[in-house]
CSV table of C-alpha atoms and ligand atoms in Angstrom, one decimal:
chain,number,residue,atom,x,y,z
A,1,MET,CA,-5.8,-4.4,20.1
A,2,SER,CA,-4.5,-5.1,17.1
A,3,LEU,CA,-5.1,-4.1,13.5
A,4,THR,CA,-7.4,-7.1,12.5
A,5,THR,CA,-9.6,-7.3,16.1
A,6,ILE,CA,-10.5,-3.6,15.1
A,7,ASP,CA,-11.8,-4.3,12.1
A,8,LYS,CA,-13.5,-7.6,12.9
A,9,TYR,CA,-15.1,-5.8,15.8
A,10,GLU,CA,-16.0,-3.1,14.0
A,11,PRO,CA,-17.3,-3.6,10.7
A,12,THR,CA,-19.6,-1.1,9.6
A,13,CYS,CA,-17.2,2.1,11.2
A,14,THR,CA,-16.3,4.2,7.8
A,15,GLN,CA,-12.7,3.8,9.2
A,16,SER,CA,-11.7,4.3,12.9
A,17,VAL,CA,-8.7,6.8,14.0
A,18,LYS,CA,-7.4,3.5,15.9
A,19,ALA,CA,-7.4,1.4,13.1
A,20,GLU,CA,-4.5,3.4,11.7
A,21,SER,CA,-2.5,4.5,14.9
A,22,GLN,CA,-0.8,1.9,16.3
A,23,ASP,CA,1.6,1.8,13.8
A,24,GLU,CA,4.0,0.7,16.1
A,25,ALA,CA,2.0,-2.3,16.7
A,26,PHE,CA,3.2,-5.8,16.6
A,27,PRO,CA,5.7,-5.1,13.3
A,28,CYS,CA,7.2,-7.8,11.1
A,29,GLY,CA,9.7,-6.4,9.3
A,30,GLN,CA,10.5,-2.5,8.0
A,31,THR,CA,12.1,-1.4,5.3
A,32,THR,CA,13.0,1.9,3.8
A,33,THR,CA,12.1,3.0,-0.3
A,34,ALA,CA,12.2,5.9,-2.6
A,35,THR,CA,9.1,4.8,-4.7
A,36,ALA,CA,5.7,4.3,-3.4
A,37,ARG,CA,4.0,1.7,-2.8
A,38,HIS,CA,3.0,-0.6,-5.4
A,39,LEU,CA,-1.2,-1.3,-5.6
A,40,THR,CA,-2.8,-4.8,-6.7
A,41,GLN,CA,-4.9,-4.8,-9.4
A,42,GLU,CA,-8.0,-5.0,-6.9
A,43,GLU,CA,-6.9,-1.9,-4.9
A,44,LEU,CA,-6.4,0.0,-8.2
A,45,ALA,CA,-9.7,-0.4,-9.0
A,46,ARG,CA,-11.3,0.6,-5.5
A,47,LEU,CA,-9.5,3.5,-5.1
A,48,SER,CA,-10.2,4.9,-8.6
A,49,SER,CA,-14.1,3.9,-8.4
A,50,GLU,CA,-13.8,7.0,-5.5
A,51,ARG,CA,-14.3,10.0,-7.7
A,52,ALA,CA,-17.2,11.3,-5.2
A,53,LEU,CA,-16.2,13.7,-3.0
A,54,VAL,CA,-17.8,15.2,0.4
A,55,SER,CA,-19.9,17.7,-0.8
A,56,ASP,CA,-18.4,21.5,-0.3
A,57,PHE,CA,-20.7,22.9,2.8
A,58,LYS,CA,-19.7,19.6,4.9
A,59,GLN,CA,-15.9,20.4,3.7
A,60,ILE,CA,-16.5,24.1,5.1
A,61,LYS,CA,-18.0,22.5,7.9
A,62,LEU,CA,-15.1,20.2,8.5
A,63,GLU,CA,-12.3,22.8,8.1
A,64,LYS,CA,-14.1,25.5,10.7
A,65,GLU,CA,-14.8,22.4,13.9
A,66,ALA,CA,-11.4,21.1,13.1
A,67,GLN,CA,-10.1,22.2,16.7
A,68,LYS,CA,-13.4,21.1,18.5
A,69,ASN,CA,-13.5,17.5,16.7
A,70,TRP,CA,-9.8,17.1,17.9
A,71,ASP,CA,-10.6,17.9,20.9
A,72,LEU,CA,-13.7,15.2,21.3
A,73,PHE,CA,-11.5,12.7,20.6
A,74,TYR,CA,-9.4,13.7,23.4
A,75,LYS,CA,-12.8,13.5,25.3
A,76,ARG,CA,-13.5,9.9,24.4
A,77,ASN,CA,-10.1,8.7,24.7
A,78,ALA,CA,-8.4,11.3,26.8
A,79,THR,CA,-4.5,9.7,27.5
A,80,ASN,CA,-5.3,6.3,26.4
A,81,PHE,CA,-4.9,6.5,22.5
A,82,PHE,CA,-1.6,6.9,21.0
A,83,LYS,CA,1.4,5.4,22.0
A,84,ASP,CA,4.8,6.4,23.5
A,85,ARG,CA,6.7,7.1,20.1
A,86,HIS,CA,9.9,5.5,20.2
A,87,TRP,CA,11.3,6.8,16.5
A,88,THR,CA,11.4,10.1,17.8
A,89,THR,CA,13.3,8.9,20.5
A,90,ARG,CA,16.0,7.1,18.1
A,91,GLU,CA,16.1,9.7,15.5
A,92,PHE,CA,16.6,12.6,18.7
A,93,GLU,CA,19.7,10.3,20.0
A,94,GLU,CA,21.1,11.1,16.4
A,95,LEU,CA,20.5,14.5,16.5
A,96,ARG,CA,22.2,14.5,20.2
A,97,ALA,CA,25.2,13.4,19.0
A,98,CYS,CA,25.6,16.2,16.9
A,99,ARG,CA,26.3,18.4,20.3
A,100,GLU,CA,29.3,20.8,20.0
A,101,PHE,CA,29.6,19.8,23.8
A,102,GLU,CA,28.1,17.5,25.5
A,103,SER,CA,26.6,19.9,28.1
A,104,GLN,CA,24.9,21.9,25.3
A,105,LYS,CA,21.0,22.1,25.4
A,106,LEU,CA,19.0,21.5,22.9
A,107,VAL,CA,15.7,22.7,22.5
A,108,LEU,CA,12.8,21.0,20.9
A,109,LEU,CA,9.1,22.1,19.9
A,110,GLU,CA,6.6,18.9,19.5
A,111,ALA,CA,4.3,20.5,16.7
A,112,GLY,CA,1.0,18.7,17.6
A,113,CYS,CA,1.8,17.4,20.7
A,114,GLY,CA,-1.2,15.7,21.6
A,115,VAL,CA,-0.9,14.3,25.0
A,116,GLY,CA,2.8,14.0,24.8
A,117,ASN,CA,3.3,10.7,23.3
A,118,CYS,CA,6.5,11.8,21.5
A,119,ILE,CA,7.8,14.3,24.5
A,120,PHE,CA,7.9,13.0,27.7
A,121,PRO,CA,9.9,9.3,26.6
A,122,LEU,CA,12.6,12.1,25.2
A,123,LEU,CA,12.5,14.1,28.5
A,124,GLU,CA,12.9,11.1,30.3
A,125,GLU,CA,16.1,9.7,28.2
A,126,ASP,CA,17.3,13.3,28.3
A,127,LEU,CA,18.2,15.4,30.8
A,128,ASN,CA,19.3,18.5,28.6
A,129,ILE,CA,16.6,19.1,27.0
A,130,PHE,CA,13.8,21.9,27.1
A,131,VAL,CA,10.9,21.1,25.5
A,132,TYR,CA,8.5,23.3,24.2
A,133,ALA,CA,4.8,21.4,23.0
A,134,CYS,CA,1.7,22.4,21.4
A,135,ASP,CA,-1.4,21.8,20.2
A,136,PHE,CA,-4.6,23.4,19.0
A,137,SER,CA,-6.9,20.9,21.6
A,138,PRO,CA,-6.8,21.9,24.4
A,139,ARG,CA,-7.7,19.2,26.1
A,140,ALA,CA,-4.9,17.4,24.6
A,141,VAL,CA,-2.3,20.8,26.2
A,142,GLU,CA,-4.2,19.8,29.8
A,143,PHE,CA,-3.2,16.4,29.8
A,144,VAL,CA,0.0,17.2,28.9
A,145,LYS,CA,0.6,19.5,31.4
A,146,LYS,CA,-1.5,17.3,34.1
A,147,ASN,CA,1.8,14.3,33.1
A,148,PRO,CA,3.3,13.9,36.5
A,149,LEU,CA,7.0,13.9,34.1
A,150,TYR,CA,5.4,17.7,33.2
A,151,CYS,CA,8.3,20.4,34.7
A,152,PRO,CA,7.8,24.1,33.5
A,153,GLU,CA,11.5,24.1,34.3
A,154,ARG,CA,12.0,21.7,31.3
A,155,CYS,CA,8.7,22.0,29.5
A,156,CYS,CA,6.2,24.4,27.9
A,157,ALA,CA,2.7,23.1,27.1
A,158,PHE,CA,0.1,25.3,25.2
A,159,GLN,CA,-2.5,25.8,23.1
A,160,CYS,CA,-1.4,26.4,19.6
A,161,ASP,CA,-3.6,26.4,15.7
A,162,LEU,CA,-0.5,26.2,13.7
A,163,THR,CA,-2.5,27.2,10.5
A,164,LYS,CA,-3.4,30.4,12.3
A,165,ASP,CA,-1.6,31.7,16.1
A,166,ARG,CA,1.7,32.8,15.6
A,167,LEU,CA,4.2,29.6,17.6
A,168,THR,CA,6.8,33.6,18.3
A,169,ASP,CA,3.5,34.6,21.2
A,170,ASN,CA,4.9,31.7,23.3
A,171,VAL,CA,8.7,30.9,21.7
A,172,PRO,CA,11.2,33.3,21.1
A,173,GLU,CA,12.1,33.6,17.2
A,174,SER,CA,15.3,31.4,16.1
A,175,SER,CA,15.6,29.0,19.3
A,176,VAL,CA,14.7,25.9,18.9
A,177,ASP,CA,17.3,23.5,17.5
A,178,VAL,CA,14.5,20.5,16.5
A,179,VAL,CA,11.0,20.7,15.5
A,180,THR,CA,9.0,17.7,15.8
A,181,LEU,CA,5.7,17.2,13.3
A,182,ILE,CA,4.7,13.4,14.3
A,183,PHE,CA,1.4,12.1,12.4
A,184,VAL,CA,-0.1,16.3,12.5
A,185,LEU,CA,0.7,17.6,9.4
A,186,SER,CA,-1.7,14.8,8.0
A,187,ALA,CA,-5.1,16.5,9.9
A,188,VAL,CA,-4.5,19.7,8.5
A,189,HIS,CA,-5.8,21.2,5.1
A,190,PRO,CA,-3.4,20.5,2.2
A,191,ASP,CA,-4.0,24.3,1.3
A,192,LYS,CA,-2.9,25.5,4.9
A,193,MET,CA,0.0,23.5,5.2
A,194,LYS,CA,2.3,25.6,4.1
A,195,LEU,CA,1.1,28.3,5.9
A,196,ALA,CA,2.1,25.6,9.3
A,197,LEU,CA,5.1,24.8,8.0
A,198,GLU,CA,6.4,29.0,7.3
A,199,ASN,CA,5.0,29.0,11.6
A,200,VAL,CA,7.9,27.1,12.3
A,201,SER,CA,10.8,28.3,10.4
A,202,GLU,CA,9.6,31.5,12.4
A,203,VAL,CA,11.2,29.2,15.7
A,204,LEU,CA,13.4,27.4,14.1
A,205,LYS,CA,17.6,28.6,14.4
A,206,PRO,CA,19.0,28.9,11.0
A,207,GLY,CA,20.4,25.0,10.6
A,208,GLY,CA,17.5,23.6,12.2
A,209,VAL,CA,16.4,20.2,11.8
A,210,VAL,CA,12.1,19.7,11.0
A,211,LEU,CA,11.6,15.7,12.2
A,212,PHE,CA,8.8,14.7,10.2
A,213,ARG,CA,6.6,11.1,10.2
A,214,ASP,CA,3.7,10.9,9.0
A,215,TYR,CA,1.3,8.9,6.4
A,216,GLY,CA,2.6,7.7,3.0
A,217,LEU,CA,0.1,7.4,0.0
A,218,TYR,CA,-1.4,3.8,-0.1
A,219,ASP,CA,-0.9,3.5,3.7
A,220,HIS,CA,-3.7,0.2,4.3
A,221,ALA,CA,-5.5,2.8,6.4
A,222,MET,CA,-6.0,5.2,3.1
A,223,LEU,CA,-7.9,2.3,1.6
A,224,ARG,CA,-9.7,1.7,4.1
A,225,PHE,CA,-11.5,4.7,3.5
A,226,LYS,CA,-15.6,3.8,2.5
A,227,SER,CA,-17.2,6.1,-0.3
A,228,GLY,CA,-18.2,8.9,0.9
A,229,SER,CA,-15.1,10.0,2.6
A,230,LYS,CA,-12.9,11.8,0.0
A,231,LEU,CA,-12.1,15.2,0.7
A,232,GLY,CA,-9.7,15.8,-2.3
A,233,ASP,CA,-6.7,14.3,-3.7
A,234,ASN,CA,-5.5,11.5,-0.8
A,235,PHE,CA,-7.1,13.7,1.4
A,236,TYR,CA,-10.1,11.6,3.7
A,237,VAL,CA,-12.5,12.1,6.7
A,238,ARG,CA,-13.3,9.2,9.1
A,239,GLN,CA,-15.8,8.9,11.3
A,240,ASP,CA,-15.4,11.2,14.1
A,241,GLY,CA,-14.3,14.2,11.8
A,242,THR,CA,-10.7,14.0,12.2
A,243,ARG,CA,-9.4,14.2,8.6
A,244,SER,CA,-6.6,12.6,7.2
A,245,TYR,CA,-3.9,13.0,4.4
A,246,PHE,CA,-1.9,10.2,2.3
A,247,PHE,CA,1.8,12.4,1.6
A,248,SER,CA,3.5,11.3,-1.5
A,249,LYS,CA,7.2,12.1,-1.2
A,250,GLU,CA,7.1,14.4,-3.6
A,251,PHE,CA,4.0,16.8,-2.0
A,252,LEU,CA,6.4,16.8,0.8
A,253,ALA,CA,9.2,17.5,-0.6
A,254,GLN,CA,7.4,20.1,-2.7
A,255,LEU,CA,5.9,21.5,-0.2
A,256,PHE,CA,8.6,22.0,2.3
A,257,GLU,CA,10.6,23.6,-0.3
A,258,GLU,CA,8.2,26.3,-0.8
A,259,ALA,CA,8.4,27.0,2.7
A,260,GLY,CA,11.9,27.8,2.5
A,261,PHE,CA,13.5,24.2,3.7
A,262,GLN,CA,15.8,21.9,2.6
A,263,SER,CA,15.2,18.3,2.0
A,264,ALA,CA,18.0,16.5,3.9
A,265,VAL,CA,16.0,12.8,4.1
A,266,ASN,CA,13.0,12.0,2.9
A,267,GLU,CA,11.7,8.6,2.2
A,268,TYR,CA,8.8,5.5,2.9
A,269,VAL,CA,9.0,3.3,5.5
A,270,LEU,CA,7.3,0.2,4.8
A,271,ARG,CA,6.4,-2.3,6.9
A,272,GLU,CA,3.9,-4.8,8.1
A,273,THR,CA,1.7,-5.4,10.5
A,274,VAL,CA,0.8,-8.5,12.0
A,275,ASN,CA,-2.2,-10.0,13.9
A,276,LYS,CA,-0.2,-13.1,15.6
A,277,LYS,CA,-3.3,-15.2,15.9
A,278,GLU,CA,-5.0,-14.6,12.8
A,279,GLY,CA,-2.0,-14.7,10.9
A,280,LEU,CA,-3.0,-11.4,8.5
A,281,CYS,CA,-0.6,-8.5,7.3
A,282,VAL,CA,-1.9,-5.3,6.2
A,283,PRO,CA,1.0,-3.6,5.1
A,284,ARG,CA,1.5,0.3,6.6
A,285,VAL,CA,3.3,3.3,4.4
A,286,PHE,CA,4.9,6.1,6.6
A,287,LEU,CA,6.6,8.7,5.1
A,288,GLN,CA,9.8,9.5,7.4
A,289,SER,CA,11.6,13.0,6.5
A,290,LYS,CA,14.3,15.4,7.8
A,291,PHE,CA,14.2,19.0,6.5
A,292,ILE,CA,16.6,21.5,7.4
A,293,LYS,CA,15.9,25.7,7.6
A,294,PRO,CA,19.0,27.0,5.5
A,295,ALA,CA,21.6,29.7,7.7
A,296,HIS,CA,19.6,32.3,4.9
A,297,SER,CA,15.6,31.4,5.4
A,298,GLN,CA,13.1,33.3,3.6
A,299,SER,CA,12.5,34.4,7.3
A,300,GLU,CA,13.9,37.4,5.9
A,301,PHE,CA,11.4,37.9,3.9
A,302,GLY,CA,8.6,38.6,6.9
A,303,PRO,CA,6.5,35.9,8.9
A,304,LEU,CA,5.2,33.7,7.4
A,305,SER,CA,5.5,34.6,3.5
A,306,HIS,CA,3.3,33.2,0.9
A,307,ARG,CA,6.3,34.2,-1.7
A,308,SER,CA,7.1,31.2,-3.1
A,309,SER,CA,11.1,29.8,-3.6
A,310,GLN,CA,10.8,30.4,-7.7
A,311,GLU,CA,10.1,34.3,-6.7
A,312,ARG,CA,12.7,34.6,-3.8
A,313,LYS,CA,15.2,32.9,-6.3
A,314,GLN,CA,14.3,35.9,-8.8
A,315,GLU,CA,15.1,38.1,-6.4
A,316,ASP,CA,18.3,37.1,-5.4
B,1,SAM,C1,-2.8,12.2,15.2
B,1,SAM,S1,-2.6,13.2,16.5
B,1,SAM,C2,-0.2,13.0,16.8
B,1,SAM,C3,0.0,13.9,18.3
B,1,SAM,C4,1.4,13.8,18.7
B,1,SAM,N1,2.0,14.0,17.7
B,1,SAM,C5,2.2,12.4,18.4
B,1,SAM,O1,2.8,11.7,17.3
B,1,SAM,O2,1.2,11.8,19.4
B,1,SAM,C6,-2.5,14.7,15.5
B,1,SAM,C7,-2.1,16.0,16.8
B,1,SAM,O3,-2.1,17.2,15.6
B,1,SAM,C8,-3.2,18.3,16.3
B,1,SAM,N2,-3.8,19.3,15.6
B,1,SAM,C9,-4.5,18.5,14.3
B,1,SAM,N3,-4.5,20.0,13.2
B,1,SAM,C10,-3.3,21.3,14.6
B,1,SAM,C11,-3.4,22.3,13.8
B,1,SAM,N4,-4.0,23.1,12.8
B,1,SAM,N5,-2.5,23.2,15.1
B,1,SAM,C12,-2.3,22.8,15.8
B,1,SAM,N6,-2.5,21.3,16.5
B,1,SAM,C13,-3.0,20.7,15.5
B,1,SAM,C14,-4.0,17.3,16.9
B,1,SAM,O4,-5.1,18.3,17.6
B,1,SAM,C15,-3.7,15.9,17.4
B,1,SAM,O5,-3.5,16.3,19.0
């Protein structure tokens, strides 16, 4: 189903994940840019008129029920929702070329794996990778394990809340070459994003890479939220209780830096998604980035450290 078809048939829907999830559907050109998308006067007016935030009571409830809401999402949609992510396959191709020798095994962690739309294309294409995959939705993890391409020799799926459960309970410390964070961090409360990144850092090898792709500031999905869905700056709740943050590159770079990473690539991807039948274009904005865990990282200062890079610099 295309974006505009959804708009047409779900006119009263406050926001539907489906409408924004089809980032690979009907693309008509893509550009990368260092600057955020420019809004029209009308879009600016609409965004700035949305001042009222969801009540604290409801916000606390949404945070408590985040896992439940995503699990219900997979109960409703099963594996029929997200499309296979070919962006990751392309990016991973580039990283694979960095192998020191051809038969070198690469270890990947897909954090917030959903039902495996990122990992299964990768496992099919590269026979020499091992993939850890985790999600806090038990249903999503079960779907991954039931996939015919899942085999324990090449893949290990487990349940984990990235903001609470230590990844090192399932993945050896400093053992992973590449972590993928694909449309996952946007679902985490901004106050807890750094915890999730520090958790990821613990299992990443020094010199290892985080591949990030997620919603960018002023994406079409952000502008579609109706009043009553705003949780905070660039943070919204959908009708099904799942939440979405829209990243500026500055916010993301600072977040990763504070968790001890170095920025390698960090740029907006602009594309228009088109319904060919109706000839309507909508502007999609994603943020696509690579961050590196330096050879001497903050993990020396202890797991899930809350110290800022500034504090660490002063200690150096
Ligand atoms: C939009 S889906 C993306 C799934 C997958 N990465 C993909 O690209 O298809 C976001 C996923 O993040 C998971 N998630 C959200 N918050 C999480 C958390 N705190 N810990 C682990 N997983 C989380 C959700 O359950 C959901 O499966």
